[in-house]
C-alpha cells in the first residue's frame, strides 16, 4: 500500500502557483520524498525529490516540514500543460530493490485558463 | 533519442496468446524497472534489474509473467497465455546506478508504455 495521502483532485488558475499537499506521517528516517506526474497517455515524469531540506529545480519546489510528516509540491506559475496526475511517493534505497516506487492514486491537477 | 523507448506502443492479443514487450533504457542506466498500470490506477511495480541481474521480481502477478535483460541493456517482458485481466499499460523505467546517486537518491525515467489489450 502507498504510504502517502493526497487530495483526489485540485484546480488551479493558469499563471498562479499550484500547491499540492502530501501527507506521509509514517515516513522513516532514510526514506526520500519523490514527486512524479503523469500527463494523460504518457509515462510518469520525474519532477523532484528530497530528504529533509527544501529543494528547487527548474520544474518545481519541494517543501518538506521539519518533522517530515508532510510535504508540498509547488509549481510557481502553472500552465495548461501542467494538467496531470501528480504522485507523491516515499521510497528508500535497498540494494536489491533499487528504489522501487509504490504509487498511490495521486492528485489530479486541472489548470484552467 | 535520449529517453526510454518501448515497443510496440499498442498490442492487441487474443486470450491465450503469448506477447513480448520491449524496453530500450537510457544509455548508461544500470537500473531498469517494469510497472503495470491498470485503467484509472497508479502504476504497480513488477520487477527490477540491475544490469543483467533480476534482483526483485516480487511484483510479477503470476508465473505467466517473465522478464529478462540478458546483456544489461534492452529488456523484454513476456506474458504467456494472456488473460483479459492482463490488459493494462506496461511501463518501463530506467535510472542511474546506485554509485551515481546524487545525495543518496535519483529519479526514474519512464518510457511511454505499451498498451496491451487482451480480447
PDB file of N, CA, C and O in Angstrom, chain B residues 44-76:
ATOM      1  N   UNK B  44       1.904  -0.041 -10.875  1.00  0.00           N
ATOM      2  CA  UNK B  44       2.291  -1.013  -9.849  1.00  0.00           C
ATOM      3  C   UNK B  44       3.582  -1.703 -10.275  1.00  0.00           C
ATOM      4  O   UNK B  44       3.704  -2.158 -11.411  1.00  0.00           O
ATOM      5  N   UNK B  45       4.495  -1.801  -9.333  1.00  0.00           N
ATOM      6  CA  UNK B  45       5.804  -2.397  -9.579  1.00  0.00           C
ATOM      7  C   UNK B  45       5.678  -3.866  -9.955  1.00  0.00           C
ATOM      8  O   UNK B  45       4.918  -4.628  -9.349  1.00  0.00           O
ATOM      9  N   UNK B  46       6.460  -4.267 -10.967  1.00  0.00           N
ATOM     10  CA  UNK B  46       6.518  -5.674 -11.354  1.00  0.00           C
ATOM     11  C   UNK B  46       7.873  -6.286 -11.020  1.00  0.00           C
ATOM     12  O   UNK B  46       7.955  -7.283 -10.308  1.00  0.00           O
ATOM     13  N   UNK B  47       8.949  -5.685 -11.551  1.00  0.00           N
ATOM     14  CA  UNK B  47      10.256  -6.301 -11.402  1.00  0.00           C
ATOM     15  C   UNK B  47      11.362  -5.272 -11.608  1.00  0.00           C
ATOM     16  O   UNK B  47      11.132  -4.199 -12.179  1.00  0.00           O
ATOM     17  N   UNK B  48      12.562  -5.608 -11.117  1.00  0.00           N
ATOM     18  CA  UNK B  48      13.708  -4.698 -11.140  1.00  0.00           C
ATOM     19  C   UNK B  48      14.965  -5.438 -11.556  1.00  0.00           C
ATOM     20  O   UNK B  48      15.242  -6.550 -11.077  1.00  0.00           O
ATOM     21  N   UNK B  49      15.738  -4.815 -12.450  1.00  0.00           N
ATOM     22  CA  UNK B  49      17.038  -5.332 -12.866  1.00  0.00           C
ATOM     23  C   UNK B  49      18.129  -4.334 -12.499  1.00  0.00           C
ATOM     24  O   UNK B  49      17.955  -3.125 -12.646  1.00  0.00           O
ATOM     25  N   UNK B  50      19.259  -4.876 -12.076  1.00  0.00           N
ATOM     26  CA  UNK B  50      20.482  -4.087 -12.006  1.00  0.00           C
ATOM     27  C   UNK B  50      21.455  -4.759 -12.967  1.00  0.00           C
ATOM     28  O   UNK B  50      21.884  -5.882 -12.742  1.00  0.00           O
ATOM     29  N   UNK B  51      21.787  -4.037 -14.033  1.00  0.00           N
ATOM     30  CA  UNK B  51      22.486  -4.648 -15.170  1.00  0.00           C
ATOM     31  C   UNK B  51      21.665  -5.857 -15.643  1.00  0.00           C
ATOM     32  O   UNK B  51      20.469  -5.733 -15.863  1.00  0.00           O
ATOM     33  N   UNK B  52      22.277  -7.013 -15.759  1.00  0.00           N
ATOM     34  CA  UNK B  52      21.533  -8.175 -16.266  1.00  0.00           C
ATOM     35  C   UNK B  52      20.885  -8.970 -15.145  1.00  0.00           C
ATOM     36  O   UNK B  52      20.121  -9.904 -15.408  1.00  0.00           O
ATOM     37  N   UNK B  53      21.152  -8.618 -13.927  1.00  0.00           N
ATOM     38  CA  UNK B  53      20.635  -9.383 -12.791  1.00  0.00           C
ATOM     39  C   UNK B  53      19.245  -8.909 -12.391  1.00  0.00           C
ATOM     40  O   UNK B  53      19.029  -7.718 -12.128  1.00  0.00           O
ATOM     41  N   UNK B  54      18.327  -9.848 -12.328  1.00  0.00           N
ATOM     42  CA  UNK B  54      16.968  -9.550 -11.874  1.00  0.00           C
ATOM     43  C   UNK B  54      16.951  -9.682 -10.366  1.00  0.00           C
ATOM     44  O   UNK B  54      16.901 -10.792  -9.823  1.00  0.00           O
ATOM     45  N   UNK B  55      16.994  -8.553  -9.671  1.00  0.00           N
ATOM     46  CA  UNK B  55      17.156  -8.563  -8.225  1.00  0.00           C
ATOM     47  C   UNK B  55      15.839  -8.587  -7.462  1.00  0.00           C
ATOM     48  O   UNK B  55      15.824  -8.881  -6.267  1.00  0.00           O
ATOM     49  N   UNK B  56      14.762  -8.229  -8.118  1.00  0.00           N
ATOM     50  CA  UNK B  56      13.475  -8.216  -7.434  1.00  0.00           C
ATOM     51  C   UNK B  56      12.389  -8.517  -8.458  1.00  0.00           C
ATOM     52  O   UNK B  56      12.240  -7.779  -9.424  1.00  0.00           O
ATOM     53  N   UNK B  57      11.690  -9.610  -8.260  1.00  0.00           N
ATOM     54  CA  UNK B  57      10.561  -9.929  -9.129  1.00  0.00           C
ATOM     55  C   UNK B  57       9.304 -10.156  -8.306  1.00  0.00           C
ATOM     56  O   UNK B  57       8.389 -10.874  -8.729  1.00  0.00           O
ATOM     57  N   UNK B  58       9.268  -9.524  -7.163  1.00  0.00           N
ATOM     58  CA  UNK B  58       8.177  -9.741  -6.229  1.00  0.00           C
ATOM     59  C   UNK B  58       6.828  -9.248  -6.735  1.00  0.00           C
ATOM     60  O   UNK B  58       5.794  -9.679  -6.243  1.00  0.00           O
ATOM     61  N   UNK B  59       6.820  -8.340  -7.704  1.00  0.00           N
ATOM     62  CA  UNK B  59       5.565  -7.795  -8.189  1.00  0.00           C
ATOM     63  C   UNK B  59       4.959  -8.545  -9.363  1.00  0.00           C
ATOM     64  O   UNK B  59       3.822  -8.252  -9.770  1.00  0.00           O
ATOM     65  N   UNK B  60       5.658  -9.506  -9.907  1.00  0.00           N
ATOM     66  CA  UNK B  60       5.107 -10.256 -11.038  1.00  0.00           C
ATOM     67  C   UNK B  60       3.873 -11.020 -10.561  1.00  0.00           C
ATOM     68  O   UNK B  60       3.943 -11.782  -9.597  1.00  0.00           O
ATOM     69  N   UNK B  61       2.727 -10.834 -11.228  1.00  0.00           N
ATOM     70  CA  UNK B  61       1.470 -11.382 -10.686  1.00  0.00           C
ATOM     71  C   UNK B  61       1.324 -12.888 -10.790  1.00  0.00           C
ATOM     72  O   UNK B  61       0.549 -13.472 -10.024  1.00  0.00           O
ATOM     73  N   UNK B  62       2.009 -13.507 -11.713  1.00  0.00           N
ATOM     74  CA  UNK B  62       1.914 -14.965 -11.832  1.00  0.00           C
ATOM     75  C   UNK B  62       3.115 -15.484 -12.584  1.00  0.00           C
ATOM     76  O   UNK B  62       3.925 -14.711 -13.108  1.00  0.00           O
ATOM     77  N   UNK B  63       3.236 -16.799 -12.648  1.00  0.00           N
ATOM     78  CA  UNK B  63       4.370 -17.380 -13.373  1.00  0.00           C
ATOM     79  C   UNK B  63       4.188 -17.290 -14.883  1.00  0.00           C
ATOM     80  O   UNK B  63       5.039 -17.766 -15.639  1.00  0.00           O
ATOM     81  N   UNK B  64       3.104 -16.678 -15.322  1.00  0.00           N
ATOM     82  CA  UNK B  64       2.962 -16.428 -16.761  1.00  0.00           C
ATOM     83  C   UNK B  64       3.786 -15.217 -17.196  1.00  0.00           C
ATOM     84  O   UNK B  64       3.996 -15.004 -18.386  1.00  0.00           O
ATOM     85  N   UNK B  65       4.219 -14.433 -16.220  1.00  0.00           N
ATOM     86  CA  UNK B  65       4.999 -13.222 -16.495  1.00  0.00           C
ATOM     87  C   UNK B  65       6.485 -13.533 -16.312  1.00  0.00           C
ATOM     88  O   UNK B  65       6.894 -14.077 -15.287  1.00  0.00           O
ATOM     89  N   UNK B  66       7.259 -13.115 -17.305  1.00  0.00           N
ATOM     90  CA  UNK B  66       8.692 -13.384 -17.273  1.00  0.00           C
ATOM     91  C   UNK B  66       9.420 -12.188 -17.869  1.00  0.00           C
ATOM     92  O   UNK B  66       9.011 -11.661 -18.893  1.00  0.00           O
ATOM     93  N   UNK B  67      10.486 -11.755 -17.234  1.00  0.00           N
ATOM     94  CA  UNK B  67      11.255 -10.623 -17.758  1.00  0.00           C
ATOM     95  C   UNK B  67      12.719 -11.007 -17.846  1.00  0.00           C
ATOM     96  O   UNK B  67      13.213 -11.802 -17.039  1.00  0.00           O
ATOM     97  N   UNK B  68      13.397 -10.410 -18.803  1.00  0.00           N
ATOM     98  CA  UNK B  68      14.819 -10.681 -18.963  1.00  0.00           C
ATOM     99  C   UNK B  68      15.534  -9.449 -19.462  1.00  0.00           C
ATOM    100  O   UNK B  68      14.934  -8.562 -20.080  1.00  0.00           O
ATOM    101  N   UNK B  69      16.843  -9.433 -19.204  1.00  0.00           N
ATOM    102  CA  UNK B  69      17.700  -8.334 -19.654  1.00  0.00           C
ATOM    103  C   UNK B  69      19.101  -8.912 -19.845  1.00  0.00           C
ATOM    104  O   UNK B  69      20.014  -8.628 -19.090  1.00  0.00           O
ATOM    105  N   UNK B  70      19.259  -9.769 -20.821  1.00  0.00           N
ATOM    106  CA  UNK B  70      20.439 -10.637 -20.922  1.00  0.00           C
ATOM    107  C   UNK B  70      21.779  -9.909 -21.035  1.00  0.00           C
ATOM    108  O   UNK B  70      22.787 -10.441 -20.557  1.00  0.00           O
ATOM    109  N   UNK B  71      21.822  -8.736 -21.633  1.00  0.00           N
ATOM    110  CA  UNK B  71      23.097  -8.045 -21.810  1.00  0.00           C
ATOM    111  C   UNK B  71      23.152  -6.755 -20.996  1.00  0.00           C
ATOM    112  O   UNK B  71      24.022  -5.913 -21.218  1.00  0.00           O
ATOM    113  N   UNK B  72      22.199  -6.616 -20.083  1.00  0.00           N
ATOM    114  CA  UNK B  72      22.225  -5.445 -19.217  1.00  0.00           C
ATOM    115  C   UNK B  72      21.791  -4.160 -19.879  1.00  0.00           C
ATOM    116  O   UNK B  72      22.016  -3.075 -19.323  1.00  0.00           O
ATOM    117  N   UNK B  73      21.134  -4.278 -21.035  1.00  0.00           N
ATOM    118  CA  UNK B  73      20.649  -3.066 -21.702  1.00  0.00           C
ATOM    119  C   UNK B  73      19.163  -3.233 -22.008  1.00  0.00           C
ATOM    120  O   UNK B  73      18.329  -2.998 -21.131  1.00  0.00           O
ATOM    121  N   UNK B  74      18.841  -3.697 -23.206  1.00  0.00           N
ATOM    122  CA  UNK B  74      17.444  -3.902 -23.590  1.00  0.00           C
ATOM    123  C   UNK B  74      16.798  -4.960 -22.697  1.00  0.00           C
ATOM    124  O   UNK B  74      17.433  -5.945 -22.309  1.00  0.00           O
ATOM    125  N   UNK B  75      15.536  -4.740 -22.377  1.00  0.00           N
ATOM    126  CA  UNK B  75      14.794  -5.710 -21.572  1.00  0.00           C
ATOM    127  C   UNK B  75      13.521  -6.103 -22.305  1.00  0.00           C
ATOM    128  O   UNK B  75      12.940  -5.308 -23.066  1.00  0.00           O
ATOM    129  N   UNK B  76      13.090  -7.335 -22.052  1.00  0.00           N
ATOM    130  CA  UNK B  76      11.843  -7.833 -22.624  1.00  0.00           C
ATOM    131  C   UNK B  76      10.964  -8.381 -21.506  1.00  0.00           C
ATOM    132  O   UNK B  76      11.441  -9.135 -20.651  1.00  0.00           O
TER     133      UNK B  76
END
